[in-house]
Amino acid sequence: MTFSPALEERFAALLQKYPEGKTRSAVIPMLIYAQDEVGAITPELIEEVAKRCGVAPLQVDEVVGYYSMLHRKPLGKYHVQVCTNISCMLVGGEELYEHAKKKLGIGHKEVTADGQFSLEEVECMGACSWAPAVEINYDFHHFVTPEQLDKLIDGLKKAH
Amino acid sequence: MAELVKLTIDGRTIESEKGTLLIEAARQNGIEIPAFCYYEGLTLQAACRMCLVEVEKTPKLQVGCTLPVAEGMVVHTDSPVVRQSRKGMVEFLLTNHPLDCPVCDKGGECELQDMAFRYGVGESRFLERKVHTDEKQWSPVVFFDAPRCILCYRCVRICDEGIGVKALGVANRGVVAEIVPNHHDHLECDECGACIDICPVGALTSGIYRYQTRPWEMEHVGTICTHCSDGCRTTLGVRNGKIMRGNNRDRSGINGEFLCVKGRYGFDFIEHPERLQSPMMRVGDSFEPISWAAAAEEISRRFKAVKERGGKFGIIGSNHTTNEENYFLAKFARQGLGTNNIDHHRTGDLATFFDALSGRNDALATTADLYSASAVLIVGNDLSQQHPFLAYQARANVRHHQAHIYTVTSGPVREDNYSVGSAANVEDLRDKLKSEKDLVIVFGDSVQGDALRKLVAFGDSLGIPVKYVCLVDYSNSRGAFDMGVVPRDGGMSIDQMLAAPDLDVLWVVGANPLKRGSLSAENAFVVVQDLFLTETARRADIVLPAASAYEKSGTVTNVCGEVQKLKQALKVMGAKTDLEIFGLIAKEMKLNLGIWLPDKVFEEIRKNVRGYNVPLPVVATGGAAPTLPLNGHVAALPGVIQSAGDTLFTSGSLSKYSKILNAVMEAPGGLYEGSKER
Amino acid sequence: MALYNEPSPLETRIVSKRFGLPNSASLDTYLATDGFVAFRKAREMAPEQIIEEVKASSLRGRGGAGFPTGLKWSFVPRTSPKPKYIIVNADESEPGTCKDRLLMEYDPHQLIEGILIASLAVDAHKGYIYIRGEYRYLIDMMDKAIAEAYAKGYLGKNIAGTGWDFDLYTHSGAGAYECGEETALLDSLEGKRGVPRMKPPFPAVAGAWASPTLLNNVETYSAVPYIIREGGKAFADLGTPKNGGTRLVCISGHVNKPGVYELPLGFPMMKAINEVAGGIPHGRKLKAVVPGGSSCPFLRAEECDIPMDYDTLAKLGSMLGSGGMVVMDETTDMVKVALRVMRFYAHESCGWCIPCREGTTWLRKILQRMVDGGGRREDVAMLGELSKNMLGRTFCALGDAAAMPTISIVEKFAEDFEKYIVPEAVLV
């Protein structure tokens, strides 16, 4: 597989980061950064990461299913993650998630037909004191109301 | 002697070696602490939580499978809280486990059933929907039913730690965590089925056995696998004269847990449609069935005539037939027919080997030595392919005793993964080997003649105790040599027999020399005893249907010289054991060669064959008795010595007739890359 | 950088003292505000002295378990043929907890200095900060801070001219609560499934890559520079006896001013709710409090008139946990809360051991059925009983973390279940 120069640079750094002979440690970071670029954890990507880290593809495969941020199916360009865990739930997180479903017309781990948005109801993301919280890709949004979520999504639509 | 500690389990004071795991200490004293994931010899998991016990002065229940015993420990394995905890565990396990026991292969021998019966409750409180996924086929012989899986990780561990393949892993997490094969939707592995065998429930099932029978409908016959020379015990499940499965759940043999694909599945050749069912005589270009009496009469007439006129016999024995058969055949040749022209397909240079050791029986390694020696040197063999059990022993030795493996092989082998030293030449390893406590040297057919003498001299010069294994291919290759199915005292070797234009009789028992070679003597009278119409049988004047090892009693000697007993599992219509056939011919020829019952012949062997005076009870009870065949000089033998180079999935002519071996060989990844040329 | 919430005048700002300063994350700001004073001081101290100082501070692990930090440090063997490692647990995932984010965002160099002091104490020369994958922006910020420290000689060779060498890296997780458990974190760091390890051996002896490893939470390391600079006693005196220092309390839920506030140990809980966090909105009454993240047994309102310290919470059968304090008012439906909490644990159970894997999902399904209109009277008792069948019997603490809040809700808020009990529940 070929990756962007920036990602290749990151991979090279990753393989240097860990003690000698411990390149298996690079598996998870490599997967998550590669997913950002490739869009999903594909079988080819698993083989590629296994090769680069010097492990069996099965050892990479085992990891993929374990971590909730690693996805075998492509996500939308904007992955909208709404937290409904306890702190968010108490201040409207569930309602916000229901609103997001309606707004985007998709459900949990689904992708809009145009591939622009995907939605996920996520567990606590560490924004409890500024709840309810939404993370779009890697950007946090705090104290989010349904109206603000609409604005956010509309803004991203326009940007596209 | 290790330090002993005193502890109390359920009111009984017991003594146990310091550091012993509580679960083992209890077992050694007849107290069962139940467990799924704990498995002797494999790494600890502490995952199933069935072994939780009460240890006084600790606030929480303790894990019996990871807790080392300590002086003064007071343990309760059957207190109300322990019983309640186990009930809870079984109840948790059963929430997502389908209760399809009535149709599950494992029903009747399922550890979860047993646990539920002994420690569980009779009713279910689980009202919710179970997690379900569909059953998957991973290979021709391995099926996986995830909902039945209790995630004890035994399969993952036996495949990784035991077999060295690492073909199984765990995907997903939580309640949907699931065992997965190494190639996404299928397995590329040894297809040994160890994962199936070790599965405590019906999650992993066997392609040949599934939905065929209930375990209690079978008779379980412990016998010895007829394929390679390692001599693994396989317990055949037999129902109505049909072998339903092979396994080694009772861990009764030298091989303990281990069986390879051939031992577990490679018995279906016995019911191949081409199996010979009647004696046949050549009439022109074809064969016609004749009676056993007519066949014996014709053979007798021709043999007698050749014997009387001082003609030339050539006799080729088998490396799959029993010691009794080999012994009787050698006797038949030498005493009955007056010839030394007897040989078998030799796959290791045992004559030079025995000569080089010049009487030192203690330099012969047993299969157990591969597990206990501090180092193992493998020369010129892909052990995992050709001697999977010996490879398993060496791996277990690394795992349990931190033994050192060294390899001197022409290509990459699995043992390289465990090797602490690989070299092109043993001399390059001298310094490392010298520092070992003791060593077993295992070598293949490339080491013969002078090279073999040099290797033994090398081993002997290391200044440490060294034992050797001269590898041979088949289930009784070693026995054929020991019983004298060799061209001693001026006899002709196989190639000499085939090349002799004046050969009058060629008698082939369970061998297929014409697969590659050709017979020069156009007029020779050819008698072949075999299961199938092999290339050699096609050239025969008379073909006699022979019984396979699974259809007969007797003994065989494995690659390490250990004698084990075959137990007849079934009878196949039409065929006779080779011993019976010899007897029939001898009787017809009015030769007095003694009684041809296996037990009687074995008595003779014990008396007459050097090193075979083994303790009868050991053999009779299914044990493996080491032989001590060495006694001074052994004369060199003429002829070629060459391994057939079988892989995990082939076994000379036999594998051709095994559907299952062919199926796994053809499955994706079934055949190792590179093993074709090895 | 703007703060996420206004500070409270009732705070005692020790680890958060730079929060809100202009360019608080820059090394210059850090150096201008006592930065690396402690490291230089520690460099002059014997490792044992550093550990003694930490012990004297009575600092306890801020990740949740509350293990005495100095004691933990003393478990790392003095000499080792293998290299030793410092690992930072920045996998902050305990529901209700959002403090480590701020420590990395506003004061990354304080964390780096804390790590460096720890490296002196245990003689380690390499460290990794395991940051949860969701905190990508923090990985980037930490990387930036680390790069700045390298560039200015505060990481790498001959740190600050003291002759001490240390290399520090970040490591991204990829979404797994279980990786907050220290041994699961180590397996994850090694590129494996984040399944906890058997103990012993403890990480201090055989941790990352089977080497001796010191592993602490972000906040724990962040408190170390102050302790060394001002002395262990000074830190301890901020709190109450045996409950030294301050900690970041993340107040969330039904309060007017949710936020992360640094409060001394022993600070009154009701004061935190009513004064620091501005009280409960709409004049409603307090119903329940999660004192330290969703793994802690819940407290009923009448139990909350307490000082927030380890011992008091322990006496109540609960914990201070990771500092995630969730406040619930009288309108809160505790059955729905129990369901949400159990959905979390069932989702996050690694699946390794039977009781946690099967128990969390079973409990989740029962609670879901009840909320969906199929509750039976016996379900309530069964929730408690099944939880107790998990409690103390699972491979790691996640099973306990799922069981304890459930037991507390069933036992303390039984009345909330009444409306979900349908006399003739039709089961589907």
PDB file of N, CA and C in Angstrom, chain B residues 409-453:
ATOM      1  N   THR B 409      19.748 -27.391   9.157  1.00  0.00           N
ATOM      2  CA  THR B 409      18.881 -27.901   8.104  1.00  0.00           C
ATOM      3  C   THR B 409      19.142 -27.138   6.814  1.00  0.00           C
ATOM      4  N   SER B 410      18.729 -27.735   5.712  1.00  0.00           N
ATOM      5  CA  SER B 410      19.033 -27.105   4.432  1.00  0.00           C
ATOM      6  C   SER B 410      18.117 -25.914   4.163  1.00  0.00           C
ATOM      7  N   GLY B 411      16.905 -25.968   4.657  1.00  0.00           N
ATOM      8  CA  GLY B 411      15.993 -24.849   4.436  1.00  0.00           C
ATOM      9  C   GLY B 411      15.407 -24.396   5.748  1.00  0.00           C
ATOM     10  N   PRO B 412      14.563 -23.370   5.706  1.00  0.00           N
ATOM     11  CA  PRO B 412      13.928 -22.930   6.951  1.00  0.00           C
ATOM     12  C   PRO B 412      12.936 -23.976   7.474  1.00  0.00           C
ATOM     13  N   VAL B 413      12.939 -24.179   8.755  1.00  0.00           N
ATOM     14  CA  VAL B 413      12.008 -25.123   9.386  1.00  0.00           C
ATOM     15  C   VAL B 413      11.333 -24.430  10.566  1.00  0.00           C
ATOM     16  N   ARG B 414      10.198 -24.974  11.001  1.00  0.00           N
ATOM     17  CA  ARG B 414       9.467 -24.338  12.104  1.00  0.00           C
ATOM     18  C   ARG B 414      10.321 -24.264  13.364  1.00  0.00           C
ATOM     19  N   GLU B 415      11.172 -25.239  13.543  1.00  0.00           N
ATOM     20  CA  GLU B 415      11.993 -25.275  14.760  1.00  0.00           C
ATOM     21  C   GLU B 415      12.949 -24.081  14.842  1.00  0.00           C
ATOM     22  N   ASP B 416      13.193 -23.445  13.693  1.00  0.00           N
ATOM     23  CA  ASP B 416      14.034 -22.244  13.719  1.00  0.00           C
ATOM     24  C   ASP B 416      13.435 -21.187  14.653  1.00  0.00           C
ATOM     25  N   ASN B 417      12.108 -21.173  14.751  1.00  0.00           N
ATOM     26  CA  ASN B 417      11.447 -20.179  15.610  1.00  0.00           C
ATOM     27  C   ASN B 417      11.819 -20.357  17.077  1.00  0.00           C
ATOM     28  N   TYR B 418      12.261 -21.544  17.418  1.00  0.00           N
ATOM     29  CA  TYR B 418      12.587 -21.828  18.816  1.00  0.00           C
ATOM     30  C   TYR B 418      14.093 -21.966  18.998  1.00  0.00           C
ATOM     31  N   SER B 419      14.792 -21.909  17.854  1.00  0.00           N
ATOM     32  CA  SER B 419      16.204 -22.238  17.861  1.00  0.00           C
ATOM     33  C   SER B 419      17.023 -21.147  18.529  1.00  0.00           C
ATOM     34  N   VAL B 420      18.048 -21.582  19.266  1.00  0.00           N
ATOM     35  CA  VAL B 420      18.992 -20.621  19.817  1.00  0.00           C
ATOM     36  C   VAL B 420      20.292 -20.679  19.029  1.00  0.00           C
ATOM     37  N   GLY B 421      20.314 -21.538  18.015  1.00  0.00           N
ATOM     38  CA  GLY B 421      21.512 -21.615  17.189  1.00  0.00           C
ATOM     39  C   GLY B 421      21.219 -22.386  15.920  1.00  0.00           C
ATOM     40  N   SER B 422      21.387 -21.727  14.776  1.00  0.00           N
ATOM     41  CA  SER B 422      21.237 -22.407  13.503  1.00  0.00           C
ATOM     42  C   SER B 422      22.555 -22.265  12.770  1.00  0.00           C
ATOM     43  N   ALA B 423      22.970 -23.320  12.106  1.00  0.00           N
ATOM     44  CA  ALA B 423      24.242 -23.263  11.394  1.00  0.00           C
ATOM     45  C   ALA B 423      24.178 -24.181  10.194  1.00  0.00           C
ATOM     46  N   ALA B 424      25.138 -24.007   9.298  1.00  0.00           N
ATOM     47  CA  ALA B 424      25.193 -24.869   8.130  1.00  0.00           C
ATOM     48  C   ALA B 424      25.877 -26.180   8.500  1.00  0.00           C
ATOM     49  N   ASN B 425      26.656 -26.125   9.556  1.00  0.00           N
ATOM     50  CA  ASN B 425      27.454 -27.281   9.928  1.00  0.00           C
ATOM     51  C   ASN B 425      27.411 -27.441  11.448  1.00  0.00           C
ATOM     52  N   VAL B 426      27.339 -28.689  11.907  1.00  0.00           N
ATOM     53  CA  VAL B 426      27.277 -28.882  13.359  1.00  0.00           C
ATOM     54  C   VAL B 426      28.521 -28.341  14.059  1.00  0.00           C
ATOM     55  N   GLU B 427      29.651 -28.388  13.367  1.00  0.00           N
ATOM     56  CA  GLU B 427      30.895 -27.906  13.996  1.00  0.00           C
ATOM     57  C   GLU B 427      30.758 -26.467  14.471  1.00  0.00           C
ATOM     58  N   ASP B 428      29.964 -25.685  13.730  1.00  0.00           N
ATOM     59  CA  ASP B 428      29.799 -24.285  14.098  1.00  0.00           C
ATOM     60  C   ASP B 428      29.048 -24.126  15.416  1.00  0.00           C
ATOM     61  N   LEU B 429      28.402 -25.200  15.835  1.00  0.00           N
ATOM     62  CA  LEU B 429      27.633 -25.120  17.081  1.00  0.00           C
ATOM     63  C   LEU B 429      28.385 -25.744  18.256  1.00  0.00           C
ATOM     64  N   ARG B 430      29.569 -26.241  17.980  1.00  0.00           N
ATOM     65  CA  ARG B 430      30.282 -27.026  19.001  1.00  0.00           C
ATOM     66  C   ARG B 430      30.349 -26.321  20.353  1.00  0.00           C
ATOM     67  N   ASP B 431      30.793 -25.064  20.336  1.00  0.00           N
ATOM     68  CA  ASP B 431      30.999 -24.387  21.617  1.00  0.00           C
ATOM     69  C   ASP B 431      29.709 -24.238  22.405  1.00  0.00           C
ATOM     70  N   LYS B 432      28.646 -23.896  21.677  1.00  0.00           N
ATOM     71  CA  LYS B 432      27.347 -23.748  22.362  1.00  0.00           C
ATOM     72  C   LYS B 432      26.895 -25.084  22.925  1.00  0.00           C
ATOM     73  N   LEU B 433      27.009 -26.125  22.107  1.00  0.00           N
ATOM     74  CA  LEU B 433      26.513 -27.433  22.530  1.00  0.00           C
ATOM     75  C   LEU B 433      27.305 -27.969  23.722  1.00  0.00           C
ATOM     76  N   LYS B 434      28.593 -27.677  23.732  1.00  0.00           N
ATOM     77  CA  LYS B 434      29.432 -28.177  24.821  1.00  0.00           C
ATOM     78  C   LYS B 434      28.968 -27.682  26.179  1.00  0.00           C
ATOM     79  N   SER B 435      28.342 -26.494  26.166  1.00  0.00           N
ATOM     80  CA  SER B 435      27.945 -25.923  27.447  1.00  0.00           C
ATOM     81  C   SER B 435      26.570 -26.407  27.898  1.00  0.00           C
ATOM     82  N   GLU B 436      25.948 -27.266  27.111  1.00  0.00           N
ATOM     83  CA  GLU B 436      24.650 -27.799  27.535  1.00  0.00           C
ATOM     84  C   GLU B 436      24.858 -28.918  28.559  1.00  0.00           C
ATOM     85  N   LYS B 437      23.799 -29.138  29.327  1.00  0.00           N
ATOM     86  CA  LYS B 437      23.878 -30.205  30.326  1.00  0.00           C
ATOM     87  C   LYS B 437      23.831 -31.580  29.648  1.00  0.00           C
ATOM     88  N   ASP B 438      22.883 -31.738  28.751  1.00  0.00           N
ATOM     89  CA  ASP B 438      22.815 -32.964  27.962  1.00  0.00           C
ATOM     90  C   ASP B 438      22.119 -32.636  26.647  1.00  0.00           C
ATOM     91  N   LEU B 439      22.139 -33.569  25.722  1.00  0.00           N
ATOM     92  CA  LEU B 439      21.720 -33.251  24.361  1.00  0.00           C
ATOM     93  C   LEU B 439      21.104 -34.478  23.695  1.00  0.00           C
ATOM     94  N   VAL B 440      20.071 -34.223  22.895  1.00  0.00           N
ATOM     95  CA  VAL B 440      19.556 -35.253  22.000  1.00  0.00           C
ATOM     96  C   VAL B 440      19.810 -34.776  20.580  1.00  0.00           C
ATOM     97  N   ILE B 441      20.446 -35.620  19.771  1.00  0.00           N
ATOM     98  CA  ILE B 441      20.677 -35.278  18.369  1.00  0.00           C
ATOM     99  C   ILE B 441      19.704 -36.094  17.521  1.00  0.00           C
ATOM    100  N   VAL B 442      18.912 -35.394  16.741  1.00  0.00           N
ATOM    101  CA  VAL B 442      17.929 -36.024  15.874  1.00  0.00           C
ATOM    102  C   VAL B 442      18.386 -35.784  14.449  1.00  0.00           C
ATOM    103  N   PHE B 443      18.508 -36.845  13.657  1.00  0.00           N
ATOM    104  CA  PHE B 443      18.995 -36.606  12.300  1.00  0.00           C
ATOM    105  C   PHE B 443      18.224 -37.392  11.259  1.00  0.00           C
ATOM    106  N   GLY B 444      18.167 -36.836  10.058  1.00  0.00           N
ATOM    107  CA  GLY B 444      17.383 -37.416   8.970  1.00  0.00           C
ATOM    108  C   GLY B 444      18.220 -38.258   8.024  1.00  0.00           C
ATOM    109  N   ASP B 445      17.605 -38.636   6.918  1.00  0.00           N
ATOM    110  CA  ASP B 445      18.227 -39.617   6.023  1.00  0.00           C
ATOM    111  C   ASP B 445      19.439 -39.079   5.280  1.00  0.00           C
ATOM    112  N   SER B 446      19.604 -37.752   5.293  1.00  0.00           N
ATOM    113  CA  SER B 446      20.787 -37.215   4.612  1.00  0.00           C
ATOM    114  C   SER B 446      22.045 -37.571   5.397  1.00  0.00           C
ATOM    115  N   VAL B 447      21.845 -37.897   6.661  1.00  0.00           N
ATOM    116  CA  VAL B 447      22.994 -38.293   7.473  1.00  0.00           C
ATOM    117  C   VAL B 447      23.065 -39.816   7.455  1.00  0.00           C
ATOM    118  N   GLN B 448      23.883 -40.374   6.570  1.00  0.00           N
ATOM    119  CA  GLN B 448      24.045 -41.824   6.523  1.00  0.00           C
ATOM    120  C   GLN B 448      25.488 -42.166   6.218  1.00  0.00           C
ATOM    121  N   GLY B 449      25.840 -43.428   6.455  1.00  0.00           N
ATOM    122  CA  GLY B 449      27.207 -43.874   6.184  1.00  0.00           C
ATOM    123  C   GLY B 449      28.222 -43.074   6.981  1.00  0.00           C
ATOM    124  N   ASP B 450      29.251 -42.597   6.298  1.00  0.00           N
ATOM    125  CA  ASP B 450      30.334 -41.887   6.973  1.00  0.00           C
ATOM    126  C   ASP B 450      29.858 -40.633   7.677  1.00  0.00           C
ATOM    127  N   ALA B 451      28.903 -39.961   7.027  1.00  0.00           N
ATOM    128  CA  ALA B 451      28.388 -38.734   7.637  1.00  0.00           C
ATOM    129  C   ALA B 451      27.752 -39.054   8.988  1.00  0.00           C
ATOM    130  N   LEU B 452      27.104 -40.183   9.053  1.00  0.00           N
ATOM    131  CA  LEU B 452      26.460 -40.583  10.298  1.00  0.00           C
ATOM    132  C   LEU B 452      27.531 -40.890  11.362  1.00  0.00           C
ATOM    133  N   ARG B 453      28.543 -41.625  10.950  1.00  0.00           N
ATOM    134  CA  ARG B 453      29.625 -41.934  11.902  1.00  0.00           C
ATOM    135  C   ARG B 453      30.270 -40.649  12.411  1.00  0.00           C
TER     136      ARG B 453
END
